[in-house]
PDB file of C-alpha atoms in Angstrom:
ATOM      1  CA  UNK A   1       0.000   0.000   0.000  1.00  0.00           C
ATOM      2  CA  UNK A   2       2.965   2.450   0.976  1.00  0.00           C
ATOM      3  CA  UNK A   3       4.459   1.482  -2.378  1.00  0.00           C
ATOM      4  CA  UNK A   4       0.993   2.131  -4.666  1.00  0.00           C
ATOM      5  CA  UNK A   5       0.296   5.822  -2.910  1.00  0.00           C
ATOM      6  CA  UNK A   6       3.770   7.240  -4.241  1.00  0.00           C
ATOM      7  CA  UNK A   7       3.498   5.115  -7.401  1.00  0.00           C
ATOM      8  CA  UNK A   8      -0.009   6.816  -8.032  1.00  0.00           C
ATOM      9  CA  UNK A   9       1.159  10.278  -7.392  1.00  0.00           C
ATOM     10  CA  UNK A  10       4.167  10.147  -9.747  1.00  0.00           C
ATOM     11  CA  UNK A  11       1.271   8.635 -12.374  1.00  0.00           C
ATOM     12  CA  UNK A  12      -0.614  11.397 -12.272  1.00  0.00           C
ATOM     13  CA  UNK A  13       2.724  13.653 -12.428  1.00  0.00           C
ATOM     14  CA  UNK A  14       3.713  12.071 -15.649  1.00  0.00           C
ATOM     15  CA  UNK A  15       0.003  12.648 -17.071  1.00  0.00           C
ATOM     16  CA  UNK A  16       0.764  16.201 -17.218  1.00  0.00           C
ATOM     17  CA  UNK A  17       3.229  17.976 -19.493  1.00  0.00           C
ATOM     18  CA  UNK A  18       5.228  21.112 -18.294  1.00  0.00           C
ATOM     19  CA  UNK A  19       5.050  24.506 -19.993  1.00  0.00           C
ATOM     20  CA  UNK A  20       7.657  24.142 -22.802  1.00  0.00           C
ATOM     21  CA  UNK A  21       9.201  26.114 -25.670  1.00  0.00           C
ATOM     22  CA  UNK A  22      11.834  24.868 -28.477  1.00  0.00           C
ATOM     23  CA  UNK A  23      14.833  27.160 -29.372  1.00  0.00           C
ATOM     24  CA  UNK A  24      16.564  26.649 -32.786  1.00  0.00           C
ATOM     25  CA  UNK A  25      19.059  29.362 -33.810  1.00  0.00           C
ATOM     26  CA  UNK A  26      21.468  31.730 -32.268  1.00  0.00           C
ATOM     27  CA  UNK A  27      23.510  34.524 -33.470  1.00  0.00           C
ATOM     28  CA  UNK A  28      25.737  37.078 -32.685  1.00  0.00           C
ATOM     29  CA  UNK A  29      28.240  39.786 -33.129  1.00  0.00           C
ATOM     30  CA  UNK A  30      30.059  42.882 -32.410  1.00  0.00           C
ATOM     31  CA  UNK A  31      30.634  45.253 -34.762  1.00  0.00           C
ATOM     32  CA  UNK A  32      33.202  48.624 -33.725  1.00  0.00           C
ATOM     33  CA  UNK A  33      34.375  51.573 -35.153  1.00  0.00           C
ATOM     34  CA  UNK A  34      38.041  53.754 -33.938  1.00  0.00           C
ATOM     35  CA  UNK A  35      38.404  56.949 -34.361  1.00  0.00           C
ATOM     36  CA  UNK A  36      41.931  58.952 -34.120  1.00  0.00           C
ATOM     37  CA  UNK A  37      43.837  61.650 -34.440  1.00  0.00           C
ATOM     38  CA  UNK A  38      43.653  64.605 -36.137  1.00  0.00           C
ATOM     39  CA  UNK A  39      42.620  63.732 -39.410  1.00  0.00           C
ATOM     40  CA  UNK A  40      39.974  61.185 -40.987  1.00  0.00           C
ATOM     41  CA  UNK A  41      41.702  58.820 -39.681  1.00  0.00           C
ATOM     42  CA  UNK A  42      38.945  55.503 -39.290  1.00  0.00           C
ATOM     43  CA  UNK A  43      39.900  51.946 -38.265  1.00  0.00           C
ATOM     44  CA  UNK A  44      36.691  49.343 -38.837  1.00  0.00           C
ATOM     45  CA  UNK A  45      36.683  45.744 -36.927  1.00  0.00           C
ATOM     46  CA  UNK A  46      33.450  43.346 -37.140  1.00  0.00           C
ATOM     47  CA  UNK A  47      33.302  39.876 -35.188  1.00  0.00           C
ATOM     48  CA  UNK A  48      30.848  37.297 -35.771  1.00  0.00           C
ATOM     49  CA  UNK A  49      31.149  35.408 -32.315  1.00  0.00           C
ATOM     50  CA  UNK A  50      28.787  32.438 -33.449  1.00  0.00           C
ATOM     51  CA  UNK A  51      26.262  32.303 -36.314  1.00  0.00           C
ATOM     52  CA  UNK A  52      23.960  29.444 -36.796  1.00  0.00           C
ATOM     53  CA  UNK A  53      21.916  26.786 -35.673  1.00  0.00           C
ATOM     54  CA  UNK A  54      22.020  25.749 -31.740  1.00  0.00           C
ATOM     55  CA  UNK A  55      23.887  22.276 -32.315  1.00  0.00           C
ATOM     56  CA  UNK A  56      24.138  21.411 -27.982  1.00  0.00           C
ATOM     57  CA  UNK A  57      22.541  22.154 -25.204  1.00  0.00           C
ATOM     58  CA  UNK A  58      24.946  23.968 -22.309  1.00  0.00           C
ATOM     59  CA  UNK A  59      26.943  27.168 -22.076  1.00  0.00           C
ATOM     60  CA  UNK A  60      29.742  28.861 -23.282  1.00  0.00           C
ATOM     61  CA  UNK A  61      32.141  31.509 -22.622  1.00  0.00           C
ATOM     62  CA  UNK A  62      33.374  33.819 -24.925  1.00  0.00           C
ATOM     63  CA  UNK A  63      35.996  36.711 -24.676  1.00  0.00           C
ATOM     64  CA  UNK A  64      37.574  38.761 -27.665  1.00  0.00           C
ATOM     65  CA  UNK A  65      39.493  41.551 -27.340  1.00  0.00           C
ATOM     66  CA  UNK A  66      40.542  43.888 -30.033  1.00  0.00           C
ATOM     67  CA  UNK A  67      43.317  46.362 -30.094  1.00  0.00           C
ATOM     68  CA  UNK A  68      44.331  49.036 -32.291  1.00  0.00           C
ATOM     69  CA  UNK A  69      47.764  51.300 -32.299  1.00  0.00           C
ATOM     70  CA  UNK A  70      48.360  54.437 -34.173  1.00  0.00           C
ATOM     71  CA  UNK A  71      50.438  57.577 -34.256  1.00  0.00           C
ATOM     72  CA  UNK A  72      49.942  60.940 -34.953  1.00  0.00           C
ATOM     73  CA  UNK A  73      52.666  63.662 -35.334  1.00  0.00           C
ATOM     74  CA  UNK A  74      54.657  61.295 -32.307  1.00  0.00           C
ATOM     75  CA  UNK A  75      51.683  60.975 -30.366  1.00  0.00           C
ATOM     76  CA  UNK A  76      50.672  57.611 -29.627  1.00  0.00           C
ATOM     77  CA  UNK A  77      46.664  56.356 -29.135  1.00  0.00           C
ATOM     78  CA  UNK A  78      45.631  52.867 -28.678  1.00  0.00           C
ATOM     79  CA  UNK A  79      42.009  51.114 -28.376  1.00  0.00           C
ATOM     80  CA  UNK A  80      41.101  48.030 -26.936  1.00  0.00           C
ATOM     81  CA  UNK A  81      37.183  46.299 -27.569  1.00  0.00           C
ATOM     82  CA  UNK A  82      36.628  43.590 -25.637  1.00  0.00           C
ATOM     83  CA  UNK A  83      33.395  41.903 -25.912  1.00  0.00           C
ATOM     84  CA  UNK A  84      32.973  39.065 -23.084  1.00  0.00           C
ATOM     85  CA  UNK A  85      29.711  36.445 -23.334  1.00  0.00           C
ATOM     86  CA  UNK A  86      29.641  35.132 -20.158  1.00  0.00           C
ATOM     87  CA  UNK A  87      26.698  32.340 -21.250  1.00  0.00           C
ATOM     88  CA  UNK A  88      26.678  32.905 -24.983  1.00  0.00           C
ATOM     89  CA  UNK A  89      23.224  30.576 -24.273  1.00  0.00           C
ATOM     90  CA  UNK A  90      22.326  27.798 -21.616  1.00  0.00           C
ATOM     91  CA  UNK A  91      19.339  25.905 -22.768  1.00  0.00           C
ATOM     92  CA  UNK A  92      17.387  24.048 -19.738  1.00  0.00           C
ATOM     93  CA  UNK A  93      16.377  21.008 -21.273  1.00  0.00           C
ATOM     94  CA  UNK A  94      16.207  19.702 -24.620  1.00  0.00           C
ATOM     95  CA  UNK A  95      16.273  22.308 -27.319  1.00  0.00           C
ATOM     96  CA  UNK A  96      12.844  21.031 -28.614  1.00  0.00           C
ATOM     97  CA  UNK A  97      11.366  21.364 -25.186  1.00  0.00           C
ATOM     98  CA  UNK A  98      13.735  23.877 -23.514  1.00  0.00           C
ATOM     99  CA  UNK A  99      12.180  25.209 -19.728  1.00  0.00           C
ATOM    100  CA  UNK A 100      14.808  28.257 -19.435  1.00  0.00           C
ATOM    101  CA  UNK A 101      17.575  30.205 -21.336  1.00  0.00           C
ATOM    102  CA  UNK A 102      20.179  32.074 -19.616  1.00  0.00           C
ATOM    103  CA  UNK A 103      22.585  34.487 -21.538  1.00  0.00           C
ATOM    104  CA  UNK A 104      24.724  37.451 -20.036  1.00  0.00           C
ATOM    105  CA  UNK A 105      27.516  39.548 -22.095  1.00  0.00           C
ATOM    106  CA  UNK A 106      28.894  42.919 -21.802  1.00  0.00           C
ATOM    107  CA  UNK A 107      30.990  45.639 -24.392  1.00  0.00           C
ATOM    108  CA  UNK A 108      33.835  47.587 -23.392  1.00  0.00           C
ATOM    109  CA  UNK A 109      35.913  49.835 -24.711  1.00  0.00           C
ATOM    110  CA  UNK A 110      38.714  51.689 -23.563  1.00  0.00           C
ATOM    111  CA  UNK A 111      40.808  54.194 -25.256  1.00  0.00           C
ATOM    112  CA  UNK A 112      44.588  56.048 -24.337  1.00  0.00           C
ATOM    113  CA  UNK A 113      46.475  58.599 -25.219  1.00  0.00           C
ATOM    114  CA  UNK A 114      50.219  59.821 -24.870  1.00  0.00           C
ATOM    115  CA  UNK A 115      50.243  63.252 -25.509  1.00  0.00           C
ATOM    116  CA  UNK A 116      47.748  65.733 -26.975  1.00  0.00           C
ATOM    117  CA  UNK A 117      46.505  63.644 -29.575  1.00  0.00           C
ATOM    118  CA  UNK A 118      42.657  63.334 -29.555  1.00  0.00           C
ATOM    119  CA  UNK A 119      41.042  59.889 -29.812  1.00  0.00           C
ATOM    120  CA  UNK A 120      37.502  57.785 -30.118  1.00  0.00           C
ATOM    121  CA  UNK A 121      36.608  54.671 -29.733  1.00  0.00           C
ATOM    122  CA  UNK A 122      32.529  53.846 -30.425  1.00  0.00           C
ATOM    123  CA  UNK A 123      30.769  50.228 -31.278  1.00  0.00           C
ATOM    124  CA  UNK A 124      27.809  50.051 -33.239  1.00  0.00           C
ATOM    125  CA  UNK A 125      24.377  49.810 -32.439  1.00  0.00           C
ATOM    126  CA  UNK A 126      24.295  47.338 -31.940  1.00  0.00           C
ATOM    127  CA  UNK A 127      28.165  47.105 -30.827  1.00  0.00           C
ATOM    128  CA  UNK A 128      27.229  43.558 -29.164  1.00  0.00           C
ATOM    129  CA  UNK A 129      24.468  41.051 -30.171  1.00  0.00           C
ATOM    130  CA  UNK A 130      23.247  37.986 -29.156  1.00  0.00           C
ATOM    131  CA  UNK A 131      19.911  36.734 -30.787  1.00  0.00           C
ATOM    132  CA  UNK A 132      18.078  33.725 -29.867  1.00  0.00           C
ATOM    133  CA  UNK A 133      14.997  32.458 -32.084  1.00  0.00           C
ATOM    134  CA  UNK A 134      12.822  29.932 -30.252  1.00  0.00           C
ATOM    135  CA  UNK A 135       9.218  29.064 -30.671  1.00  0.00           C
ATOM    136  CA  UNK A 136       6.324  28.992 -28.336  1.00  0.00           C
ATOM    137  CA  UNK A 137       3.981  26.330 -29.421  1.00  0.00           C
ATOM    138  CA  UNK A 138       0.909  26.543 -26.711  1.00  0.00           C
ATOM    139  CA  UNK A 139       0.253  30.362 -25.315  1.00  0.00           C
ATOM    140  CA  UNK A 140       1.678  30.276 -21.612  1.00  0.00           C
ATOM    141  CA  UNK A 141       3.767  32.433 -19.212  1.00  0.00           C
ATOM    142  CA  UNK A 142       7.014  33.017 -18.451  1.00  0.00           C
ATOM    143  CA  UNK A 143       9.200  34.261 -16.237  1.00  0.00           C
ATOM    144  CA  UNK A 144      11.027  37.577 -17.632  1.00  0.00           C
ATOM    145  CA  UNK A 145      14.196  38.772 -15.612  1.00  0.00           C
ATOM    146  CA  UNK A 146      17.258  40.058 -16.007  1.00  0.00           C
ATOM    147  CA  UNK A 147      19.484  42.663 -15.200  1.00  0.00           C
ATOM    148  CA  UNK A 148      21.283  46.055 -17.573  1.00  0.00           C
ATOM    149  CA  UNK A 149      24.424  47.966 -16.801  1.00  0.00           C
ATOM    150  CA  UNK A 150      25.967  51.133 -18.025  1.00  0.00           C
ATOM    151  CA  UNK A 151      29.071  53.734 -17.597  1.00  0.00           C
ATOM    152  CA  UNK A 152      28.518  57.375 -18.880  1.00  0.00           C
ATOM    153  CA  UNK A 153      25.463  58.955 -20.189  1.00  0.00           C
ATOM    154  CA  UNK A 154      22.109  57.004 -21.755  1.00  0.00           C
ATOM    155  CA  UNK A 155      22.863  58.606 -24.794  1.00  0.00           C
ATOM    156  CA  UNK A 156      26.460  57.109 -25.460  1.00  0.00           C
ATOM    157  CA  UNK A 157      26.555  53.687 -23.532  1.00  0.00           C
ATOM    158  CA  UNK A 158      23.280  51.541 -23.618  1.00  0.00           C
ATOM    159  CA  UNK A 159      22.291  48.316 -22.794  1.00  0.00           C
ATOM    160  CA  UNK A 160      18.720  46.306 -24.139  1.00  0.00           C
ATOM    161  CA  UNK A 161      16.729  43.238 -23.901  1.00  0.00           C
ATOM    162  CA  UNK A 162      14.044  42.835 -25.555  1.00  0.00           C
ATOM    163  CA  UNK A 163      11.753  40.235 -27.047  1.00  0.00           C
ATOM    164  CA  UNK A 164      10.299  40.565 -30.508  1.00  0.00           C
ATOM    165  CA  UNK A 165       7.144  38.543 -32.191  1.00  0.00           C
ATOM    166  CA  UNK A 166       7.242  37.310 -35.910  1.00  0.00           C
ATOM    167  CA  UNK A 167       3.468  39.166 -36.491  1.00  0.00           C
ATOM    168  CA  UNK A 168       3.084  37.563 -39.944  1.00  0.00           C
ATOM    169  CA  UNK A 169       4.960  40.370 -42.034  1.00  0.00           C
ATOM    170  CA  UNK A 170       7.763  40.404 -39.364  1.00  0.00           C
ATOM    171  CA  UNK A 171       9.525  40.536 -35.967  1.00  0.00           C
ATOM    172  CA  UNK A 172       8.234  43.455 -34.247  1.00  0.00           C
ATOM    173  CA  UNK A 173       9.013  44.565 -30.574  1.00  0.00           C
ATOM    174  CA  UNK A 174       7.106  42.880 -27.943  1.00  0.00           C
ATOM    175  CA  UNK A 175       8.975  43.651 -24.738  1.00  0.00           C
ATOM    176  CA  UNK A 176      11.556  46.017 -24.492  1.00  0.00           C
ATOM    177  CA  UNK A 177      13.785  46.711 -21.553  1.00  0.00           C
ATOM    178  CA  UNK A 178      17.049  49.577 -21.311  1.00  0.00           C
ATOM    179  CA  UNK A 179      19.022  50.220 -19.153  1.00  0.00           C
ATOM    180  CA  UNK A 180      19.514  52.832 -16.353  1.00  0.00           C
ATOM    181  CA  UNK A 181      20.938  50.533 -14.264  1.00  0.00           C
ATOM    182  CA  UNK A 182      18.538  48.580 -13.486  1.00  0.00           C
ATOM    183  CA  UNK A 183      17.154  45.060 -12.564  1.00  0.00           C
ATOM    184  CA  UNK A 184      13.713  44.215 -13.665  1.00  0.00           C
ATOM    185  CA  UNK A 185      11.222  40.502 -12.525  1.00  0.00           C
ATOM    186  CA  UNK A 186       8.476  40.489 -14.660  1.00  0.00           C
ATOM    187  CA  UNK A 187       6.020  37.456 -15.606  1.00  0.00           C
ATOM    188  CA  UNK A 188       4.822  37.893 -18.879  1.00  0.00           C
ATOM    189  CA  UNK A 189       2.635  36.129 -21.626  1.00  0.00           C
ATOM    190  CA  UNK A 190       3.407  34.575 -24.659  1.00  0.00           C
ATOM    191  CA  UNK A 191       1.035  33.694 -27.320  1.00  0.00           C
ATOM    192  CA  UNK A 192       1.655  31.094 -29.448  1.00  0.00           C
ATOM    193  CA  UNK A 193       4.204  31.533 -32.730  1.00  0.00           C
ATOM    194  CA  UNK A 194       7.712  32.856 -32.830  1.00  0.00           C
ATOM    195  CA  UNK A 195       9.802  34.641 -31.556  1.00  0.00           C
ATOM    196  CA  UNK A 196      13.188  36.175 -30.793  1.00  0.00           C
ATOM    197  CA  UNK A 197      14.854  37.888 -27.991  1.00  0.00           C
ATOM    198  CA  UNK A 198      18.131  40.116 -27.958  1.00  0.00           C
ATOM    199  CA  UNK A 199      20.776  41.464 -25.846  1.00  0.00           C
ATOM    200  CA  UNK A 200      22.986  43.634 -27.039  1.00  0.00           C
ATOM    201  CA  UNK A 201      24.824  46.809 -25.706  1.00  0.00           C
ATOM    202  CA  UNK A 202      26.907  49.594 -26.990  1.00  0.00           C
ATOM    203  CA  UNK A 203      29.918  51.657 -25.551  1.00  0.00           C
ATOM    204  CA  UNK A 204      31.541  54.993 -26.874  1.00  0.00           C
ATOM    205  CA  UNK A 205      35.043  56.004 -25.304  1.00  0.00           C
ATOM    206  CA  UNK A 206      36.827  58.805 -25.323  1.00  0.00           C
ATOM    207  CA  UNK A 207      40.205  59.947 -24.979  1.00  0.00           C
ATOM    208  CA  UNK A 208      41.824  57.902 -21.516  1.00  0.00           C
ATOM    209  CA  UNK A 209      38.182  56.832 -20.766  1.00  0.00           C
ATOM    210  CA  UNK A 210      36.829  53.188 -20.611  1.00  0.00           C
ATOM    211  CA  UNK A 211      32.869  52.679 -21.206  1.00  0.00           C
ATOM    212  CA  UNK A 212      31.039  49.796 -20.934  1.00  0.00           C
ATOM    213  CA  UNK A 213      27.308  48.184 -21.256  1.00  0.00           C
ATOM    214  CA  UNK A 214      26.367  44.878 -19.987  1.00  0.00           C
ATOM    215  CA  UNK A 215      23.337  42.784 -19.785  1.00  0.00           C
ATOM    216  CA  UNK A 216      21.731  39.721 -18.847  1.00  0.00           C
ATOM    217  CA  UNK A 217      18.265  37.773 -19.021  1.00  0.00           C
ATOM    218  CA  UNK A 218      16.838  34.339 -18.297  1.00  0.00           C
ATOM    219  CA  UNK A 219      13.421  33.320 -19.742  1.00  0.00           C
ATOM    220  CA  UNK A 220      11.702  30.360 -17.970  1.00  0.00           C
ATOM    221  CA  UNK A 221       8.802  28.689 -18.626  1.00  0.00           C
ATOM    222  CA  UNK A 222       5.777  28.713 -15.957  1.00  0.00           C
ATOM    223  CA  UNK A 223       4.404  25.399 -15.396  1.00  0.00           C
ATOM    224  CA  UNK A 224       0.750  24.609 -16.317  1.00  0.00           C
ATOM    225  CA  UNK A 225      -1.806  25.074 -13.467  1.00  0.00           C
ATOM    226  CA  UNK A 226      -1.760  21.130 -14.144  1.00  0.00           C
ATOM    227  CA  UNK A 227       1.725  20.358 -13.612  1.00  0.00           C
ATOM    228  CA  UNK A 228       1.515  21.852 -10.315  1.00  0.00           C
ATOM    229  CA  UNK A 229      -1.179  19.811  -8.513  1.00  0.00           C
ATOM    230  CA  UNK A 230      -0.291  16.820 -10.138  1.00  0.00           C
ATOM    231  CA  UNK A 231       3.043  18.003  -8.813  1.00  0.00           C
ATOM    232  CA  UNK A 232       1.507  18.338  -5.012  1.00  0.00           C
ATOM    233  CA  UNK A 233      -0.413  15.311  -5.467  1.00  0.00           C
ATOM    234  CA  UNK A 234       2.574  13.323  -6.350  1.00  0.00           C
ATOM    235  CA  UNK A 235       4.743  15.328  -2.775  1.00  0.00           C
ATOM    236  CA  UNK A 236       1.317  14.685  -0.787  1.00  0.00           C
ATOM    237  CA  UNK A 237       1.580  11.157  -1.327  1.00  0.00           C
ATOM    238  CA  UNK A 238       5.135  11.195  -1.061  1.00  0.00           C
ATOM    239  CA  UNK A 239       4.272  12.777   2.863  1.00  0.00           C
ATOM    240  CA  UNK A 240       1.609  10.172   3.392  1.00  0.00           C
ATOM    241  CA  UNK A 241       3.595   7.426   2.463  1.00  0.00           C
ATOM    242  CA  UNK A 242       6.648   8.769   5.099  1.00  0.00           C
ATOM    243  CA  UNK A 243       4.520   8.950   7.244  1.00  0.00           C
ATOM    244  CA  UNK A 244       3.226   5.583   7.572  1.00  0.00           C
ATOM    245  CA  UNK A 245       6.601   4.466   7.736  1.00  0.00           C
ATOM    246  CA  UNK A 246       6.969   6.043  11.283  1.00  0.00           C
ATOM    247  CA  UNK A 247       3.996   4.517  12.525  1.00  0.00           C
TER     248      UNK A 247
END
């Protein structure tokens, strides 16, 4: 009898399925632009990081870092981009039936000068992407968090997350969060179709200055009202089960 209470409570648990979503592409990028000198002097570096389809399920850890050296009448100036993806993606579960994606990256750029030589250093927009496509195949709700850093003013260092919905003519914003140093807990509701959601950031230096914009955001799946009694049912008879024992 102790054995058929916990067996019937983890039957009912497997009746149910979990809130669910598949993801199925990634991509991502930085893109920069130097400026030095005192001429029209320009200096253009892209990086694709990753581009393509999601081919394991984990996370990664990415750092590139770009320098550039130049001189100007004996004065030197040098630039450094470094773009650091913490969790380029971590997938909870199987990519067709992912719970929860984490990601996290940040842009920074840094520029020097010996001398009076003037300098720049500014990314894109965006300087730093990451773009995950994924597909929600029942409406349900999800948990929406993250968090969005940045040095300097709004206007010249940003930081974003958003997530945008393919509306039948194309992806248009759905949720959109920037940063002002901020953290943000939201649960929020899909309906059903595709989607994708970004992170990306972007950093403008000046002369002996660093900048930077980071950013980070997990989406996780809400369980079905279902999965959650059958859930206590299953713990309940778990308890009852215990509890005999002890008599």
């Amino acid at each position: 009898m102790k054995r058929f209470i916990w067996v019937a409570g983890a039957a009912v648990l497997a009746g149910y399925g979990s809130a669910n979503f598949s993801v199925y592409n990634r991509y991502s990028s930085v893109n920069a632009e130097y400026l030095c000198g005192y001429g029209p002097d320009v200096y253009q570096d892209a990086l694709t990081v990753t581009h393509g389809l999601l081919e394991q399920v984990g996370s990664t850890s990415t750092v590139d870092t770009r320098m550039h050296t130049d001189e100007y009448l004996g004065n030197w100036w040098t630039a450094v981009l470094n773009w650091d993806v913490n969790a380029q993606y971590s997938v909870y579960g199987s990519l067709a039936n992912a719970t929860k994606i984490v990601a996290s990256g940040q842009n920074i750029m840094s520029s020097a000068v010996i001398g009076p030589a003037t300098s720049g250093l500014a990314s894109g927009n965006p300087g730093s992407l990451l773009r995950l496509s994924f597909n929600v195949p029942v409406a349900q709700d999800f948990w929406f968090s993250g968090a969005l850093a940045q040095s300097g003013p709004a206007n010249r260092n940003e930081a974003v997350v958003k997530i945008m919905k393919d509306d039948g003519t194309g992806f248009v914003n759905y949720i959109l969060r920037i940063a002002q140093n901020n953290s943000f807990s939201d649960m929020i509701h899909l309906q059903a179709g595709n989607y994708l959601i970004e992170g990306w950031s972007k950093s403008h230096a000046n002369q002996d200055e660093n900048a930077y914009g980071k950013w980070s955001y997990t989406l996780e799946a809400v369980p079905e009202p279902g999965t959650m009694i059958a859930l206590g049912a299953g713990l309940a008879g778990l308890a009852a089960s215990r509890r005999k024992r002890k008599r």
